[in-house]
Coordinates of C-alpha atoms and ligand atoms in Angstrom, one line a residue:
Chain R
X1 CA 45.8 -6.8 -6.7
X2 CA 43.4 -9.3 -8.4
X3 CA 42.1 -7.7 -11.5
X4 CA 39.2 -9.8 -13.4
X5 CA 37.0 -9.1 -16.0
X6 CA 33.2 -8.0 -15.3
X7 CA 31.6 -7.7 -18.6
X8 CA 31.4 -5.2 -21.6
X9 CA 29.9 -1.8 -21.1
X10 CA 27.3 -2.5 -23.9
X11 CA 26.4 -5.6 -21.8
X12 CA 24.1 -3.6 -19.6
X13 CA 21.5 -0.9 -20.1
X14 CA 21.9 2.1 -18.8
X15 CA 20.6 2.9 -15.7
X16 CA 20.4 -1.3 -14.7
X17 CA 21.7 -3.4 -12.3
X18 CA 23.0 -6.4 -12.8
X19 CA 24.0 -9.6 -10.2
X20 CA 27.1 -11.2 -11.2
X21 CA 29.6 -13.5 -10.0
X22 CA 33.8 -12.4 -10.2
X23 CA 36.0 -14.7 -9.1
X24 CA 33.7 -16.7 -6.6
X25 CA 32.6 -13.0 -5.2
X26 CA 29.0 -12.1 -5.3
X27 CA 28.3 -8.3 -6.8
X28 CA 26.5 -5.9 -7.8
X29 CA 26.9 -4.0 -11.2
X30 CA 25.6 -1.0 -11.9
X31 CA 25.8 1.1 -15.0
X32 CA 25.5 5.0 -15.2
X33 CA 26.2 6.4 -18.8
X34 CA 29.6 5.3 -19.6
X35 CA 30.2 4.7 -15.8
X36 CA 30.3 1.1 -14.1
X37 CA 30.1 0.9 -10.7
X38 CA 31.4 -2.9 -9.1
X39 CA 29.4 -2.9 -5.2
X40 CA 29.3 -5.7 -2.8
X41 CA 25.5 -6.9 -3.6
X42 CA 23.8 -6.2 0.0
X43 CA 22.6 -3.1 1.9
X44 CA 25.0 -1.7 4.7
X45 CA 22.1 -1.2 6.6
X46 CA 20.7 -4.9 6.9
X47 CA 22.0 -6.5 4.2
X48 CA 19.0 -7.1 2.2
X49 CA 20.0 -7.5 -1.3
X50 CA 20.4 -4.4 -3.4
X51 CA 19.1 -6.1 -6.8
X52 CA 15.1 -5.6 -4.9
X53 CA 16.5 -2.0 -4.6
X54 CA 15.7 0.9 -6.8
X55 CA 18.2 2.9 -9.2
X56 CA 17.4 5.9 -11.3
X57 CA 20.5 6.2 -13.1
X58 CA 22.0 8.2 -10.0
X59 CA 20.8 7.3 -6.7
X60 CA 20.2 3.8 -5.2
X61 CA 17.5 3.3 -3.0
X62 CA 17.2 0.2 -0.8
X63 CA 13.3 -1.0 -0.6
X64 CA 13.8 -2.2 2.5
X65 CA 13.8 1.0 5.0
X66 CA 14.9 3.8 2.3
X67 CA 18.5 3.9 2.5
X68 CA 19.9 6.0 -0.1
X69 CA 23.1 6.4 -1.6
X70 CA 24.7 8.7 -4.7
X71 CA 26.1 6.4 -6.7
X72 CA 28.7 7.9 -8.0
X73 CA 31.0 8.2 -5.1
X74 CA 29.1 5.8 -2.8
X75 CA 28.2 8.6 -0.1
X76 CA 25.2 8.0 2.0
X77 CA 21.8 10.5 1.0
X78 CA 18.8 10.8 3.5
X79 CA 18.2 8.4 6.1
X80 CA 21.6 6.3 5.2
X81 CA 24.2 6.4 8.0
X82 CA 26.5 4.2 5.7
X83 CA 28.3 4.4 2.4
X84 CA 28.4 1.8 -0.1
X85 CA 31.7 0.2 -0.5
X86 CA 32.7 -0.3 -4.0
X87 CA 35.5 -2.2 -6.0
X88 CA 38.2 -0.5 -7.9
X89 CA 37.4 -0.7 -11.4
X90 CA 39.0 0.4 -14.7
X91 CA 37.8 0.4 -18.1
X92 CA 39.7 -0.9 -21.4
X93 CA 38.7 -1.4 -25.2
X94 CA 34.7 -0.9 -23.8
X95 CA 35.5 -4.1 -20.9
X96 CA 35.3 -3.3 -17.3
X97 CA 37.6 -5.0 -14.9
X98 CA 37.5 -5.1 -10.9
X99 CA 40.0 -5.7 -8.3
X100 CA 38.6 -8.2 -6.4
X101 CA 41.4 -9.1 -4.2
X102 CA 39.3 -9.0 -1.3
X103 CA 35.7 -9.2 -0.6
X104 CA 33.8 -6.3 1.0
X105 CA 31.1 -6.8 3.2
X106 CA 29.5 -4.3 5.7
X107 CA 30.1 -5.8 9.2
X108 CA 28.9 -4.6 13.1
X109 CA 32.3 -2.7 13.4
X110 CA 32.8 -0.6 10.2
Chain B
X1 CA 18.8 -7.0 34.2
X2 CA 21.0 -4.6 32.8
X3 CA 20.6 -4.2 29.2
X4 CA 23.5 -2.0 26.7
X5 CA 22.4 -1.6 23.6
X6 CA 25.5 -0.1 21.7
X7 CA 24.4 1.9 18.5
X8 CA 27.2 2.9 15.8
X9 CA 27.5 6.5 17.6
X10 CA 26.3 6.3 21.0
X11 CA 25.0 3.8 23.4
X12 CA 22.1 3.4 26.0
X13 CA 21.5 1.1 29.0
X14 CA 18.2 0.4 30.6
X15 CA 16.7 -2.5 33.2
X16 CA 14.8 -5.1 31.8
X17 CA 12.8 -7.2 33.8
X18 CA 12.4 -11.0 33.7
X19 CA 11.1 -12.6 30.4
X20 CA 10.2 -8.9 28.7
X21 CA 11.1 -8.4 25.7
X22 CA 14.7 -6.5 25.2
X23 CA 12.8 -3.7 22.4
X24 CA 9.8 -3.4 24.9
X25 CA 12.1 -3.0 27.7
X26 CA 14.2 -0.1 25.9
X27 CA 10.7 1.6 24.6
X28 CA 9.2 1.5 28.1
X29 CA 11.7 3.4 29.3
X30 CA 11.8 6.1 26.7
X31 CA 14.9 5.4 24.5
X32 CA 14.3 5.2 20.4
X33 CA 15.5 1.4 19.2
X34 CA 15.4 0.2 15.6
X35 CA 12.1 -1.7 14.7
X36 CA 9.3 -1.9 12.2
X37 CA 6.4 -4.6 13.4
X38 CA 7.6 -5.1 16.5
X39 CA 5.9 -8.6 16.0
X40 CA 9.1 -10.6 14.9
X41 CA 8.4 -10.5 10.9
X42 CA 10.6 -7.7 9.5
X43 CA 13.6 -8.3 11.1
X44 CA 14.4 -4.5 11.8
X45 CA 15.1 -5.0 15.4
X46 CA 18.0 -7.3 14.5
X47 CA 20.8 -7.0 16.8
X48 CA 24.3 -9.1 17.8
X49 CA 24.3 -10.6 21.8
X50 CA 28.0 -9.6 22.5
X51 CA 27.6 -10.5 25.9
X52 CA 24.7 -12.0 28.3
X53 CA 22.6 -15.1 28.0
X54 CA 18.8 -14.8 26.2
X55 CA 15.7 -16.5 25.9
X56 CA 14.5 -16.7 22.8
X57 CA 11.0 -16.3 23.1
X58 CA 9.3 -17.0 19.5
X59 CA 12.2 -19.2 17.7
X60 CA 10.2 -20.1 14.6
X61 CA 9.8 -16.2 14.2
X62 CA 9.8 -15.0 10.4
X63 CA 12.1 -12.2 11.0
X64 CA 14.4 -14.5 12.0
X65 CA 15.3 -15.3 8.5
X66 CA 17.2 -12.0 8.3
X67 CA 19.7 -13.0 10.8
X68 CA 23.1 -14.8 9.8
X69 CA 23.3 -18.0 11.8
X70 CA 26.0 -18.5 13.5
X71 CA 26.9 -15.0 14.0
X72 CA 25.3 -14.3 18.0
X73 CA 22.2 -12.4 16.2
X74 CA 18.9 -12.1 17.3
X75 CA 15.4 -10.1 17.4
X76 CA 15.6 -7.5 20.0
X77 CA 11.7 -7.9 20.0
X78 CA 11.6 -11.7 20.8
X79 CA 14.3 -11.9 22.9
X80 CA 14.2 -12.4 26.8
X81 CA 17.2 -11.4 28.8
X82 CA 18.6 -13.9 31.2
X83 CA 20.8 -11.9 33.0
X84 CA 23.2 -8.4 32.1
X85 CA 23.5 -8.2 28.5
X86 CA 25.4 -6.3 26.1
X87 CA 23.7 -5.8 22.2
X88 CA 25.2 -4.2 19.4
X89 CA 23.2 -2.4 16.5
X90 CA 24.0 -2.3 12.8
X91 CA 22.9 1.4 12.6
X92 CA 23.1 4.1 14.8
X93 CA 20.7 4.4 17.7
X94 CA 17.3 6.6 16.6
X95 CA 16.7 10.0 18.0
X96 CA 13.6 9.6 20.3
X97 CA 11.0 12.2 18.9
X98 CA 9.6 14.8 21.0
X99 CA 6.1 14.5 20.3
X100 CA 6.0 10.6 20.2
X101 CA 4.2 8.9 23.8
X102 CA 6.3 6.8 25.5
X103 CA 5.0 3.0 25.0
X104 CA 4.4 1.1 27.9
X105 CA 1.8 -1.9 29.0
X106 CA -2.2 -1.1 28.7
X107 CA -5.1 -3.6 29.9
X108 CA -8.5 -3.6 27.8
X109 CA -11.5 -5.2 26.9
X110 CA -12.6 -6.1 23.9
X111 CA -15.9 -4.2 22.4
X112 CA -18.2 -3.7 19.6
X113 CA -17.1 -6.7 17.8
X114 CA -18.5 -5.5 13.8
X115 CA -18.5 -6.9 10.6
X116 CA -17.7 -4.8 8.0
X117 CA -17.2 -7.2 4.9
X118 CA -17.3 -11.4 4.4
X119 CA -13.4 -11.1 5.8
X120 CA -12.9 -7.8 7.7
X121 CA -13.9 -6.7 11.0
X122 CA -14.1 -4.1 13.2
X123 CA -13.3 -3.8 17.0
X124 CA -12.6 -1.4 19.7
X125 CA -10.9 -1.9 22.7
X126 CA -12.0 0.1 26.2
X127 CA -8.8 1.0 27.8
X128 CA -8.8 0.8 31.7
X129 CA -6.1 4.4 31.6
X130 CA -6.4 6.9 28.4
X131 CA -3.4 6.2 26.5
X132 CA -2.3 9.2 23.7
X133 CA -0.8 8.2 20.3
X134 CA -0.2 9.5 17.2
X135 CA -2.3 9.2 14.5
X136 CA -1.2 6.3 12.3
X137 CA 0.7 4.4 14.9
X138 CA -0.1 1.0 16.3
X139 CA -0.6 -1.3 18.7
X140 CA 0.6 -5.1 20.0
X141 CA -2.3 -6.5 20.9
X142 CA -2.7 -9.4 22.8
X143 CA -5.6 -12.1 23.5
X144 CA -5.4 -14.5 26.8
X145 CA -4.4 -17.9 25.8
X146 CA -2.9 -16.9 22.6
X147 CA 1.0 -16.6 21.8
X148 CA 2.6 -13.7 21.4
X149 CA 1.2 -10.7 20.4
X150 CA -0.4 -8.6 16.6
X151 CA 0.3 -5.8 15.3
X152 CA -3.1 -3.2 14.7
X153 CA -2.9 0.4 13.6
X154 CA -6.2 2.5 15.5
X155 CA -8.2 3.6 13.3
X156 CA -9.7 6.6 15.3
X157 CA -7.9 9.4 17.3
X158 CA -7.7 11.8 20.1
X159 CA -5.4 13.3 22.1
X160 CA -6.2 10.8 24.9
X161 CA -8.5 7.9 24.0
X162 CA -10.5 5.8 26.5
X163 CA -11.3 3.8 24.0
X164 CA -9.2 2.0 20.3
X165 CA -10.9 1.5 17.5
X166 CA -9.4 -1.5 15.3
X167 CA -10.0 -3.3 11.7
X168 CA -8.8 -6.7 10.7
X169 CA -8.6 -9.2 7.9
X170 CA -9.4 -12.6 8.9
X171 CA -6.3 -14.6 7.5
X172 CA -6.7 -17.9 7.0
X173 CA -5.8 -20.0 9.8
X174 CA -4.3 -17.1 11.6
X175 CA -4.9 -17.4 15.4
X176 CA -5.4 -14.0 16.2
X177 CA -7.8 -13.0 13.6
X178 CA -9.9 -16.0 13.4
X179 CA -10.4 -15.5 17.5
X180 CA -12.2 -12.1 16.6
X181 CA -14.5 -13.8 13.9
X182 CA -15.5 -16.4 16.0
X183 CA -18.7 -16.2 18.8
X184 CA -18.8 -14.5 22.1
X185 CA -15.6 -12.1 21.9
X186 CA -17.2 -8.7 23.6
X187 CA -15.8 -8.5 27.4
X188 CA -12.5 -10.1 26.6
X189 CA -9.8 -9.0 28.4
X190 CA -7.0 -7.5 26.2
X191 CA -3.3 -6.9 27.0
X192 CA -2.0 -4.0 24.6
X193 CA 1.7 -2.5 24.3
X194 CA 2.2 0.6 22.4
X195 CA 1.9 3.2 21.1
X196 CA 4.5 2.2 18.3
X197 CA 5.5 3.2 14.9
X198 CA 6.7 6.2 12.7
X199 CA 4.5 6.4 10.2
X200 CA 2.7 8.7 12.0
X201 CA 1.1 12.3 11.5
X202 CA 1.6 15.6 13.3
X203 CA -0.1 18.5 12.1
X204 CA 3.7 20.6 11.8
X205 CA 4.3 18.3 9.0
X206 CA 2.6 21.4 6.9
X207 CA 2.5 19.2 3.7
X208 CA -0.2 18.0 1.6
X209 CA -0.9 14.4 2.4
X210 CA -1.0 11.1 -0.4
X211 CA -2.2 8.3 1.1
X212 CA -1.8 4.9 -0.5
X213 CA -3.5 1.9 1.1
X214 CA -4.6 -1.4 0.3
X215 CA -7.0 -3.5 2.3
X216 CA -7.0 -3.2 5.9
X217 CA -3.8 -0.6 5.5
X218 CA -6.6 2.1 5.6
X219 CA -6.7 1.7 9.2
X220 CA -4.0 4.1 10.0
X221 CA -4.6 6.6 7.5
X222 CA -8.6 7.0 9.0
X223 CA -6.4 7.6 12.4
X224 CA -4.4 10.3 10.3
X225 CA -7.4 11.7 8.4
X226 CA -9.7 11.9 11.5
X227 CA -6.5 14.2 13.4
X228 CA -6.1 16.1 10.4
X229 CA -9.8 17.2 10.2
X230 CA -10.1 17.4 13.8
X231 CA -8.2 20.9 13.5
X232 CA -7.9 23.1 10.4
X233 CA -5.6 20.8 8.5
X234 CA -7.2 20.4 5.5
X235 CA -8.2 24.1 5.2
X236 CA -4.7 24.7 4.4
X237 CA -3.6 21.1 2.7
X238 CA -4.8 18.3 0.2
X239 CA -5.1 14.7 1.4
X240 CA -5.5 12.4 -1.7
X241 CA -6.5 9.1 -0.5
X242 CA -6.3 5.9 -3.0
X243 CA -7.7 2.9 -1.2
X244 CA -7.1 -0.3 -2.9
X245 CA -9.0 -3.4 -2.4
X246 CA -9.6 -6.4 -4.4
X247 CA -13.8 -6.5 -5.4
X248 CA -16.6 -4.2 -4.5
X249 CA -17.4 -7.1 -2.0
X250 CA -14.1 -5.8 0.0
X251 CA -15.1 -2.3 0.2
X252 CA -15.5 -0.7 4.2
X253 CA -15.6 2.7 5.7
X254 CA -16.7 4.1 2.6
X255 CA -19.6 6.1 4.5
X256 CA -16.7 8.0 6.6
X257 CA -14.3 8.4 3.6
X258 CA -17.7 9.7 1.8
X259 CA -18.4 12.4 4.6
X260 CA -15.0 13.4 4.5
X261 CA -15.0 14.7 1.0
X262 CA -18.1 16.2 1.4
X263 CA -16.7 17.9 4.3
X264 CA -13.9 19.0 2.4
X265 CA -15.1 18.9 -1.3
X266 CA -12.3 21.5 -2.5
X267 CA -9.4 19.7 -0.8
X268 CA -9.8 15.9 0.0
X269 CA -9.8 13.2 -2.9
X270 CA -10.6 9.5 -2.0
X271 CA -10.2 6.9 -4.7
X272 CA -11.0 3.3 -4.3
X273 CA -9.3 1.2 -6.4
X274 CA -10.6 -2.4 -7.5
X275 CA -7.6 -4.9 -8.4
X276 CA -9.6 -7.7 -9.8
X277 CA -13.0 -6.3 -11.2
X278 CA -14.5 -3.4 -13.0
X279 CA -16.5 -1.4 -10.9
X280 CA -19.9 -2.6 -11.2
X281 CA -23.0 -0.6 -11.8
X282 CA -24.5 1.3 -8.6
X283 CA -21.2 1.7 -6.7
X284 CA -20.5 5.2 -8.1
X285 CA -24.5 6.1 -7.8
X286 CA -24.4 4.8 -4.2
X287 CA -20.7 6.5 -2.9
X288 CA -21.1 10.1 -5.4
X289 CA -18.6 11.6 -3.1
X290 CA -15.8 8.5 -4.0
X291 CA -14.0 8.1 -7.3
X292 CA -13.6 4.4 -8.4
X293 CA -11.3 2.5 -10.4
X294 CA -10.4 -0.5 -11.9
X295 CA -6.4 -1.8 -11.3
X296 CA -3.7 -1.7 -8.8
X297 CA -4.3 1.1 -6.3
X298 CA -0.7 2.8 -6.7
X299 CA -1.5 2.7 -10.6
X300 CA -4.8 4.6 -9.9
X301 CA -2.2 7.2 -7.1
X302 CA 0.0 7.4 -10.4
X303 CA -2.5 8.4 -13.2
X304 CA -4.3 11.0 -10.3
X305 CA -1.2 12.6 -8.9
X306 CA 1.0 12.8 -12.2
X307 CA 2.4 16.8 -11.6
X308 CA 0.6 17.0 -8.2
X309 CA 3.7 16.0 -6.1
X310 CA 4.2 19.5 -5.1
X311 CA 4.9 19.3 -1.0
X312 CA 3.6 16.5 -0.1
X313 CA 4.1 13.4 2.3
X314 CA 3.2 10.2 1.5
X315 CA 1.8 7.6 3.8
X316 CA 1.6 4.0 2.7
X317 CA 0.2 0.5 4.5
X318 CA -0.3 -2.5 3.3
X319 CA 1.3 -5.8 2.1
X320 CA 4.9 -5.7 2.1
X321 CA 3.7 -6.0 -1.9
X322 CA 1.6 -3.3 -2.0
X323 CA 3.9 -1.3 0.1
X324 CA 6.6 -1.7 -2.5
X325 CA 5.0 -1.1 -5.6
X326 CA 3.6 2.0 -4.2
X327 CA 7.3 2.9 -2.8
X328 CA 8.9 2.2 -6.6
X329 CA 6.2 4.4 -8.1
X330 CA 7.0 7.4 -5.7
X331 CA 10.7 7.3 -6.1
X332 CA 11.1 6.7 -9.6
X333 CA 8.1 8.5 -11.6
X334 CA 6.7 10.7 -9.3
X335 CA 10.8 11.5 -7.9
X336 CA 9.6 12.2 -4.5
X337 CA 12.2 12.3 -2.4
X338 CA 12.3 9.2 0.3
X339 CA 12.9 11.5 3.9
X340 CA 9.0 12.2 2.5
X341 CA 7.6 8.6 3.2
X342 CA 6.3 7.4 5.6
X343 CA 5.3 3.0 5.9
X344 CA 3.9 0.2 7.7
X345 CA 4.3 -2.9 6.2
X346 CA 1.4 -5.4 7.4
X347 CA 3.2 -8.9 7.7
Ligands
FAD1 C1 2.8 -2.3 11.7 C2 1.9 -3.3 11.5 C3 0.5 -3.2 11.5 C4 -0.6 -3.5 11.2 N1 -1.8 -3.5 11.1 C5 -2.9 -4.1 11.0 C6 -4.4 -3.5 11.2 O1 -4.4 -2.5 11.5 N2 -5.5 -4.7 10.6 C7 -5.3 -6.0 10.0 O2 -5.8 -6.7 9.7 N3 -3.5 -6.3 10.1 C8 -2.7 -5.4 10.6 N4 -1.8 -6.1 11.0 C9 -1.3 -7.6 10.5 C10 -1.4 -8.4 11.8 O3 -0.4 -7.8 12.6 C11 -1.4 -9.7 11.7 O4 -0.1 -10.3 11.1 C12 -2.6 -10.4 11.2 O5 -3.7 -9.8 11.5 C13 -2.4 -12.3 10.9 O6 -2.8 -12.2 12.7 P1 -3.5 -13.5 13.0 O7 -2.9 -14.1 14.2 O8 -4.5 -13.8 12.3 O9 -2.4 -14.5 11.8 P2 -1.1 -15.6 12.5 O10 -0.4 -16.3 11.4 O11 -1.6 -16.4 13.7 O12 0.0 -14.3 13.3 C14 0.3 -13.7 12.6 C15 1.6 -12.2 13.1 O13 1.2 -12.8 14.8 C16 2.7 -12.8 15.3 N5 2.4 -14.0 15.9 C17 1.9 -15.2 15.7 N6 2.2 -16.3 16.7 C18 3.3 -15.6 17.5 C19 4.2 -16.2 18.6 N7 4.1 -17.7 18.8 N8 4.9 -15.0 19.2 C20 4.8 -13.8 18.8 N9 4.4 -13.6 17.8 C21 3.4 -14.3 17.1 C22 3.9 -12.3 14.3 O14 3.7 -11.0 14.2 C23 2.9 -13.2 12.9 O15 3.4 -12.3 12.2 C24 -0.2 -4.8 11.0 C25 0.7 -5.3 10.5 C26 1.7 -4.6 11.2 C27 3.3 -5.4 11.1
FES2 S1 18.3 -3.4 4.8 FE1 18.5 -1.4 3.2 S2 17.8 0.5 4.2 FE2 17.5 -1.3 5.5
FES3 S1 11.1 -5.4 15.0 FE1 11.4 -7.3 15.6 S2 11.3 -8.1 13.5 FE2 10.3 -6.6 13.3

């Protein structure tokens, strides 16, 4: 376990995304309502930066080839063939913590 | 040489000739493989070489910027096998569309090079053998003495075409476009590979058509409209066309677009958006069937289409930036499903 503080929930606007580096690992932090998701910053398809994607509060779309995911559980939607990986998170007193023990990434063989 | 392509879901094997681009070898053999531009810029044909030796036919390809260095990655559209190869994809192998014609090499000669604006030309290629393609598809076009091929979308449509029509914009310093703008091009032999591309239209889609094009992005849209107008599609479905250019000096194909509106006044609407100029006097009067607006083309589409996205299939084409702006509008504002969007990024 390597729990690190990410940010306060209030630091992010609702339905927004922010790139951050936590303990040397680049991540994308996404807020929908009071839920914060912490994911690897790149698309499982061709590793396009997901900060350039479109997030409507519920569905994340990579604009490169339109893969989409339900952010709540990372499940692929539409043309997407692979789920989003997520870092384990928890909230305490308005602060978000993520377990960044191992960098998550999308390889050819996964 | 035998090539094995391993997708996440299954594998295929085919033969490739010496010096033949791996992507083209697979497509010619009737297999669907991941690609978008087919011409070294987009990175969509990225894959990993597991076994075998390859030649890089264009080491400066802009699409290489998407490859992880030192990871044994290649662009299937710019590499040829030197021996038997095994190649792994980052995704599943796409399904080969039932109706999609198998691409192959075509020979033809350049005819009818006609200027349309100060920097757009129309040209045609008379083919040695007729070719079938889907409306909205493109060809990789090569000129003698010019390294590499360029992607150009067909403007016309015919079930079995003897002539392919294109429109091309002059790019400063561009190899192909500047040759075309030179003298004595009529009769020059050309080699083509195709048809290619998934931003295609078939009458079976049974949707209203929303077309958003910037500049020569209108090419494939013209083909789609020509196909739709060749049957009774536009008697039962709408086509809303938004065509963006910079100024009134840059408009072209207005007569053709106007004629379509006159033929289907109830179901076809065409808006020309000028991004860098307010609509000059006389333009509306000269083109009474067309609408003109000032602003970016995706904004014109957003204003005109609000609340009218029911059963709609969108086709987008133009520069990567223009296409991304339209994508954003359609997904966020219009809440159109991504599965109803087809696009070609030129470049
Ligand atoms: C799907 C698609 C459809 C397109 N349709 C149209 C259209 O209908 N009309 C239009 O005007 N433009 C279209 N384009 C853009 C067009 O393909 C060219 O990029 C543009 O005309 C500039 O070509 P150029 O030769 O003048 O410029 P250049 O800068 O000389 O070349 C541009 C392109 O040619 C290819 N190329 C250059 N050198 C090499 C080499 N050594 N080896 C291999 N390839 C090389 C690359 O794809 C490069 O991006 C389309 C692009 C795409 C991806
Ligand atoms: S890189 Fe994201 S969808 Fe292809
Ligand atoms: S298909 Fe090869 S780089 Fe675009």
